[in-house]
PDB file of C-alpha atoms in Angstrom:
ATOM      1  CA  MET G  17       0.014   0.000  -0.110  1.00 32.00           C
ATOM      2  CA  ILE G  18       1.524   3.920  -0.799  1.00 37.00           C
ATOM      3  CA  THR G  19       1.386   5.886   2.158  1.00 43.00           C
ATOM      4  CA  LEU G  20       0.692   9.176   1.953  1.00 45.00           C
ATOM      5  CA  PRO G  21       3.584  12.889   1.752  1.00 48.00           C
ATOM      6  CA  THR G  22       4.419  13.085   4.761  1.00 41.00           C
ATOM      7  CA  PRO G  23       3.450  16.986   4.267  1.00 42.00           C
ATOM      8  CA  HIS G  24      -0.070  16.112   3.783  1.00 49.00           C
ATOM      9  CA  LYS G  25      -0.923  13.780   6.099  1.00 48.00           C
ATOM     10  CA  PRO G  26      -0.813  16.230   9.467  1.00 45.00           C
ATOM     11  CA  GLN G  27      -3.502  18.741   7.478  1.00 69.00           C
ATOM     12  CA  LEU G  28      -6.763  16.097   6.498  1.00 73.00           C
ATOM     13  CA  PRO G  29      -7.637  15.162   9.708  1.00 72.00           C
ATOM     14  CA  GLU G  30      -7.121  18.223  11.797  1.00 79.00           C
ATOM     15  CA  LEU G  31      -9.743  19.402   8.658  1.00 79.00           C
ATOM     16  CA  ALA G  32     -12.226  16.981  10.657  1.00 79.00           C
ATOM     17  CA  SER G  33     -13.143  19.442  12.619  1.00 81.00           C
ATOM     18  CA  LEU G  34     -14.089  22.753  10.630  1.00 86.00           C
ATOM     19  CA  PRO G  35     -17.411  23.072   9.253  1.00 89.00           C
ATOM     20  CA  ALA G  36     -17.852  21.906   5.963  1.00 89.00           C
ATOM     21  CA  ASP G  37     -18.718  24.875   4.384  1.00 89.00           C
ATOM     22  CA  LEU G  38     -14.366  25.810   5.187  1.00 89.00           C
ATOM     23  CA  ALA G  39     -12.813  21.922   5.242  1.00 89.00           C
ATOM     24  CA  ALA G  40     -14.437  21.706   2.047  1.00 89.00           C
ATOM     25  CA  ARG G  41     -13.154  25.034   0.230  1.00 88.00           C
ATOM     26  CA  GLU G  42      -9.421  24.107   2.943  1.00 87.00           C
ATOM     27  CA  VAL G  43      -9.687  20.612   0.728  1.00 86.00           C
ATOM     28  CA  ALA G  44     -10.441  22.630  -2.415  1.00 88.00           C
ATOM     29  CA  SER G  45      -6.814  24.350  -2.487  1.00 86.00           C
ATOM     30  CA  LEU G  46      -5.061  20.651  -1.303  1.00 85.00           C
ATOM     31  CA  LEU G  47      -5.989  18.562  -3.482  1.00 85.00           C
ATOM     32  CA  PRO G  48      -4.855  20.030  -6.705  1.00 83.00           C
ATOM     33  CA  HIS G  49      -1.522  20.209  -4.945  1.00 81.00           C
ATOM     34  CA  LEU G  50      -1.649  16.450  -4.434  1.00 83.00           C
ATOM     35  CA  VAL G  51      -2.823  15.684  -7.745  1.00 81.00           C
ATOM     36  CA  ARG G  52       0.943  16.671  -8.503  1.00 79.00           C
ATOM     37  CA  ASP G  53       2.391  15.039  -5.628  1.00 77.00           C
ATOM     38  CA  LYS G  54       5.215  12.286  -8.176  1.00 70.00           C
ATOM     39  CA  LYS G  55       4.699  10.451  -4.464  1.00 71.00           C
ATOM     40  CA  LEU G  56       1.041  10.673  -3.770  1.00 70.00           C
ATOM     41  CA  LEU G  57       0.679   9.622  -8.539  1.00 69.00           C
ATOM     42  CA  ASP G  58       3.458   6.999  -8.329  1.00 69.00           C
ATOM     43  CA  PRO G  59       4.269   4.406 -11.619  1.00 70.00           C
ATOM     44  CA  ARG G  60       2.182   1.535 -10.659  1.00 68.00           C
ATOM     45  CA  LEU G  61      -0.417   3.698 -10.316  1.00 67.00           C
ATOM     46  CA  LEU G  62      -0.543   5.690 -13.365  1.00 68.00           C
ATOM     47  CA  ARG G  63      -0.462   2.025 -15.017  1.00 72.00           C
ATOM     48  CA  LEU G  64      -3.638   2.270 -14.360  1.00 69.00           C
ATOM     49  CA  LEU G  65      -4.203   4.270 -16.901  1.00 70.00           C
ATOM     50  CA  GLU G  66      -2.945   1.340 -19.936  1.00 71.00           C
ATOM     51  CA  GLN G  67      -4.303  -1.402 -17.957  1.00 68.00           C
ATOM     52  CA  PRO G  68      -8.325  -0.575 -17.518  1.00 63.00           C
ATOM     53  CA  TYR G  69     -10.018  -3.993 -15.854  1.00 74.00           C
ATOM     54  CA  GLY G  70     -14.237  -2.853 -16.544  1.00 80.00           C
ATOM     55  CA  LYS G  71     -16.070  -1.116 -17.221  1.00 89.00           C
ATOM     56  CA  ASP G  72     -17.755   0.462 -14.626  1.00 92.00           C
ATOM     57  CA  PRO G  73     -14.953   3.679 -12.313  1.00 93.00           C
ATOM     58  CA  TRP G  74     -13.474   2.126  -9.302  1.00 90.00           C
ATOM     59  CA  VAL G  75     -11.053   2.760  -6.556  1.00 89.00           C
ATOM     60  CA  ALA G  76      -7.588   2.162  -7.048  1.00 85.00           C
ATOM     61  CA  ALA G  77      -5.932   3.278  -3.831  1.00 83.00           C
ATOM     62  CA  ARG G  78      -7.507   3.697  -0.960  1.00 86.00           C
ATOM     63  CA  TRP G  79      -5.495   6.081   2.086  1.00 84.00           C
ATOM     64  CA  ARG G  80      -7.275   5.825   5.100  1.00 84.00           C
ATOM     65  CA  GLY G  81      -7.032   8.858   8.388  1.00 81.00           C
ATOM     66  CA  ASP G  82      -6.288   6.773  11.657  1.00 77.00           C
ATOM     67  CA  ASP G  83      -9.447   7.844  13.326  1.00 79.00           C
ATOM     68  CA  ASP G  84     -11.474   8.429   9.852  1.00 80.00           C
ATOM     69  CA  SER G  85     -11.564  11.489  10.363  1.00 85.00           C
ATOM     70  CA  PHE G  86     -10.133  12.399   6.177  1.00 87.00           C
ATOM     71  CA  ALA G  87      -9.957   9.240   2.747  1.00 89.00           C
ATOM     72  CA  LEU G  88      -8.773   9.720   0.480  1.00 89.00           C
ATOM     73  CA  GLN G  89      -9.505   8.064  -3.073  1.00 91.00           C
ATOM     74  CA  LEU G  90      -8.252   7.456  -6.843  1.00 90.00           C
ATOM     75  CA  PHE G  91     -10.439   6.735  -9.197  1.00 92.00           C
ATOM     76  CA  VAL G  92     -10.148   4.965 -11.773  1.00 91.00           C
ATOM     77  CA  TRP G  93     -12.557   5.875 -15.020  1.00 94.00           C
ATOM     78  CA  PRO G  94     -11.978   3.842 -18.506  1.00 93.00           C
ATOM     79  CA  ALA G  95     -13.428   5.152 -21.516  1.00 93.00           C
ATOM     80  CA  HIS G  96     -17.428   5.878 -21.358  1.00 96.00           C
ATOM     81  CA  ALA G  97     -18.082   5.024 -17.496  1.00 96.00           C
ATOM     82  CA  SER G  98     -20.229   6.709 -15.727  1.00 97.00           C
ATOM     83  CA  SER G  99     -21.771   7.211 -11.913  1.00 97.00           C
ATOM     84  CA  ALA G 100     -24.816   7.169 -10.577  1.00 96.00           C
ATOM     85  CA  ILE G 101     -26.258  10.079  -9.508  1.00 98.00           C
ATOM     86  CA  HIS G 102     -25.958  10.661  -5.732  1.00 97.00           C
ATOM     87  CA  ASP G 103     -24.584  12.463  -3.183  1.00 97.00           C
ATOM     88  CA  HIS G 104     -22.241  10.939  -0.633  1.00 95.00           C
ATOM     89  CA  SER G 105     -22.934  12.742   3.829  1.00 94.00           C
ATOM     90  CA  CYS G 106     -19.644  14.754   4.212  1.00 93.00           C
ATOM     91  CA  TRP G 107     -17.971  17.195   2.132  1.00 94.00           C
ATOM     92  CA  GLY G 108     -15.481  16.351   0.283  1.00 93.00           C
ATOM     93  CA  ALA G 109     -13.347  17.709  -3.348  1.00 94.00           C
ATOM     94  CA  ILE G 110     -12.908  15.802  -6.508  1.00 96.00           C
ATOM     95  CA  SER G 111     -10.152  16.379  -9.273  1.00 94.00           C
ATOM     96  CA  ALA G 112      -9.190  14.960 -11.763  1.00 94.00           C
ATOM     97  CA  ALA G 113      -5.708  12.674 -11.801  1.00 90.00           C
ATOM     98  CA  SER G 114      -6.128  13.142 -15.418  1.00 88.00           C
ATOM     99  CA  GLY G 115      -7.218  13.638 -18.007  1.00 91.00           C
ATOM    100  CA  THR G 116     -10.620  14.948 -18.769  1.00 96.00           C
ATOM    101  CA  LEU G 117     -14.306  14.313 -16.713  1.00 97.00           C
ATOM    102  CA  VAL G 118     -17.532  15.230 -16.541  1.00 98.00           C
ATOM    103  CA  GLU G 119     -19.863  16.571 -13.413  1.00 98.00           C
ATOM    104  CA  GLU G 120     -23.234  17.418 -13.625  1.00 98.00           C
ATOM    105  CA  ARG G 121     -24.747  19.059 -10.841  1.00 98.00           C
ATOM    106  CA  TYR G 122     -28.515  18.001  -9.857  1.00 97.00           C
ATOM    107  CA  ARG G 123     -30.983  19.737  -7.165  1.00 96.00           C
ATOM    108  CA  ARG G 124     -33.853  18.790  -5.599  1.00 96.00           C
ATOM    109  CA  LEU G 125     -37.428  20.013  -6.341  1.00 96.00           C
ATOM    110  CA  ASP G 126     -39.179  18.414  -3.324  1.00 95.00           C
ATOM    111  CA  ASP G 127     -38.663  18.811   0.188  1.00 93.00           C
ATOM    112  CA  GLY G 128     -37.449  15.293   0.504  1.00 91.00           C
ATOM    113  CA  SER G 129     -40.923  14.720   3.609  1.00 94.00           C
ATOM    114  CA  GLN G 130     -40.826  10.627   1.510  1.00 94.00           C
ATOM    115  CA  ALA G 131     -39.128   7.999   2.056  1.00 93.00           C
ATOM    116  CA  ASN G 132     -37.977   7.725  -1.217  1.00 96.00           C
ATOM    117  CA  GLN G 133     -39.103   9.939  -3.657  1.00 96.00           C
ATOM    118  CA  ALA G 134     -36.921  12.770  -4.899  1.00 96.00           C
ATOM    119  CA  ARG G 135     -37.644  14.988  -8.313  1.00 96.00           C
ATOM    120  CA  LEU G 136     -34.224  16.046  -9.182  1.00 97.00           C
ATOM    121  CA  LYS G 137     -33.215  19.430 -11.734  1.00 97.00           C
ATOM    122  CA  MET G 138     -29.598  19.268 -13.534  1.00 97.00           C
ATOM    123  CA  ASP G 139     -28.456  23.092 -12.287  1.00 97.00           C
ATOM    124  CA  TRP G 140     -24.779  22.840 -13.643  1.00 97.00           C
ATOM    125  CA  LYS G 141     -22.429  21.021 -16.301  1.00 98.00           C
ATOM    126  CA  ARG G 142     -18.912  21.007 -15.932  1.00 97.00           C
ATOM    127  CA  ALA G 143     -15.519  19.875 -17.154  1.00 97.00           C
ATOM    128  CA  LEU G 144     -13.082  18.562 -14.596  1.00 96.00           C
ATOM    129  CA  GLN G 145      -9.509  18.569 -15.877  1.00 94.00           C
ATOM    130  CA  THR G 146      -6.224  18.069 -14.818  1.00 89.00           C
ATOM    131  CA  GLY G 147      -4.423  21.094 -13.754  1.00 84.00           C
ATOM    132  CA  GLY G 148      -8.300  22.505 -13.070  1.00 87.00           C
ATOM    133  CA  GLY G 149      -8.643  22.761  -9.952  1.00 88.00           C
ATOM    134  CA  ALA G 150     -11.056  21.074  -7.740  1.00 93.00           C
ATOM    135  CA  SER G 151     -14.893  20.583  -7.337  1.00 95.00           C
ATOM    136  CA  THR G 152     -16.265  20.724  -3.910  1.00 95.00           C
ATOM    137  CA  LEU G 153     -19.707  18.900  -2.796  1.00 94.00           C
ATOM    138  CA  MET G 154     -21.011  19.514   0.346  1.00 95.00           C
ATOM    139  CA  PRO G 155     -23.148  16.948   2.121  1.00 94.00           C
ATOM    140  CA  TYR G 156     -26.579  15.339   0.662  1.00 93.00           C
ATOM    141  CA  GLY G 157     -28.451  17.907  -0.863  1.00 93.00           C
ATOM    142  CA  GLY G 158     -25.673  20.193  -1.667  1.00 93.00           C
ATOM    143  CA  GLY G 159     -23.154  17.732  -3.697  1.00 95.00           C
ATOM    144  CA  ILE G 160     -25.930  15.551  -5.287  1.00 98.00           C
ATOM    145  CA  HIS G 161     -23.616  14.654  -8.429  1.00 98.00           C
ATOM    146  CA  ARG G 162     -22.801  12.511 -11.618  1.00 98.00           C
ATOM    147  CA  ILE G 163     -19.465  11.872 -12.537  1.00 98.00           C
ATOM    148  CA  SER G 164     -18.264  11.198 -15.795  1.00 98.00           C
ATOM    149  CA  ASN G 165     -16.044  10.424 -18.783  1.00 97.00           C
ATOM    150  CA  PRO G 166     -17.263  11.364 -21.908  1.00 96.00           C
ATOM    151  CA  SER G 167     -13.619   9.707 -23.983  1.00 94.00           C
ATOM    152  CA  ASP G 168     -12.258   7.120 -25.681  1.00 93.00           C
ATOM    153  CA  ARG G 169      -9.360   7.186 -22.578  1.00 91.00           C
ATOM    154  CA  THR G 170      -9.009   5.474 -19.309  1.00 90.00           C
ATOM    155  CA  VAL G 171      -9.332   9.131 -17.030  1.00 91.00           C
ATOM    156  CA  LEU G 172      -8.243   9.935 -13.052  1.00 91.00           C
ATOM    157  CA  SER G 173      -9.150  11.281 -10.590  1.00 93.00           C
ATOM    158  CA  LEU G 174      -8.643  11.994  -7.320  1.00 93.00           C
ATOM    159  CA  HIS G 175     -12.241  12.327  -4.375  1.00 94.00           C
ATOM    160  CA  LEU G 176     -10.780  13.489  -0.756  1.00 92.00           C
ATOM    161  CA  TYR G 177     -14.222  12.928   1.547  1.00 92.00           C
ATOM    162  CA  GLY G 178     -14.399  14.347   4.704  1.00 91.00           C
ATOM    163  CA  PRO G 179     -14.808  11.967   8.349  1.00 87.00           C
ATOM    164  CA  SER G 180     -18.461  10.090   7.329  1.00 78.00           C
ATOM    165  CA  GLY G 181     -20.928   8.258   9.112  1.00 77.00           C
ATOM    166  CA  PRO G 182     -22.276   4.367   8.763  1.00 83.00           C
ATOM    167  CA  ILE G 183     -24.414   6.186   6.018  1.00 88.00           C
ATOM    168  CA  ASP G 184     -21.792   7.086   2.686  1.00 90.00           C
ATOM    169  CA  GLY G 185     -24.854   8.941   0.502  1.00 94.00           C
ATOM    170  CA  ARG G 186     -27.864   8.502  -1.323  1.00 95.00           C
ATOM    171  CA  ASP G 187     -28.153   6.916  -3.845  1.00 96.00           C
ATOM    172  CA  TYR G 188     -31.060   9.050  -7.291  1.00 97.00           C
ATOM    173  CA  ASP G 189     -32.930   7.558 -10.069  1.00 96.00           C
ATOM    174  CA  PRO G 190     -34.918  10.488 -11.599  1.00 94.00           C
ATOM    175  CA  ARG G 191     -37.144   8.344 -14.219  1.00 94.00           C
ATOM    176  CA  TYR G 192     -38.795   6.272 -11.350  1.00 95.00           C
ATOM    177  CA  ASN G 193     -37.669   9.617  -8.204  1.00 95.00           C
ATOM    178  CA  TYR G 194     -36.254   7.726  -5.952  1.00 95.00           C
ATOM    179  CA  VAL G 195     -33.947   7.628  -3.449  1.00 96.00           C
ATOM    180  CA  CYS G 196     -32.199   5.707  -1.282  1.00 95.00           C
ATOM    181  CA  ASP G 197     -29.415   4.927   1.126  1.00 93.00           C
ATOM    182  CA  ARG G 198     -26.297   3.389   0.451  1.00 90.00           C
ATOM    183  CA  LEU G 199     -24.714   2.643   3.126  1.00 86.00           C
ATOM    184  CA  VAL G 200     -20.553   2.460   3.611  1.00 78.00           C
ATOM    185  CA  GLY G 201     -19.201  -0.505   2.037  1.00 67.00           C
ATOM    186  CA  ASP G 202     -21.501  -0.996  -0.018  1.00 59.00           C
TER     187      ASP G 202
END
């Protein structure tokens, strides 16, 4: 397992004690530096660009704080891969580590009062490019999104999340106005 470079590791657990909006802003400024860190994206991980496994996005490397105060994940996005529409129970940030991804952001049109029901509307869409900064996520309704790789090449992205509880977030299916919790480990 690859360890997080020493200069960054002490900063990450401290972010967990900040309010979500401030932690997300701090992470957004830190993540592009991590993406460029040669110790983090070593040649073993960069080889994933040459040999993707499957057609769905997957986590190639994961680092956690000793106290679960953060989770840093390196995702592999095969050509034309896409996530489901989802949110997270914590703050977070995403940065492209190679290539370009597309992020779609959604907002709920309903008040959330009906169990397993959610009506969504896409608010915006933008490209996440290597060296182009980071996209921040707030818990639940503050970060409903879908990430996709529209290209014919494999793309890597780095995701940094704050502490989460037993619920990792929620998955949405706008075809049926459906939402359900996603438990940690699902």
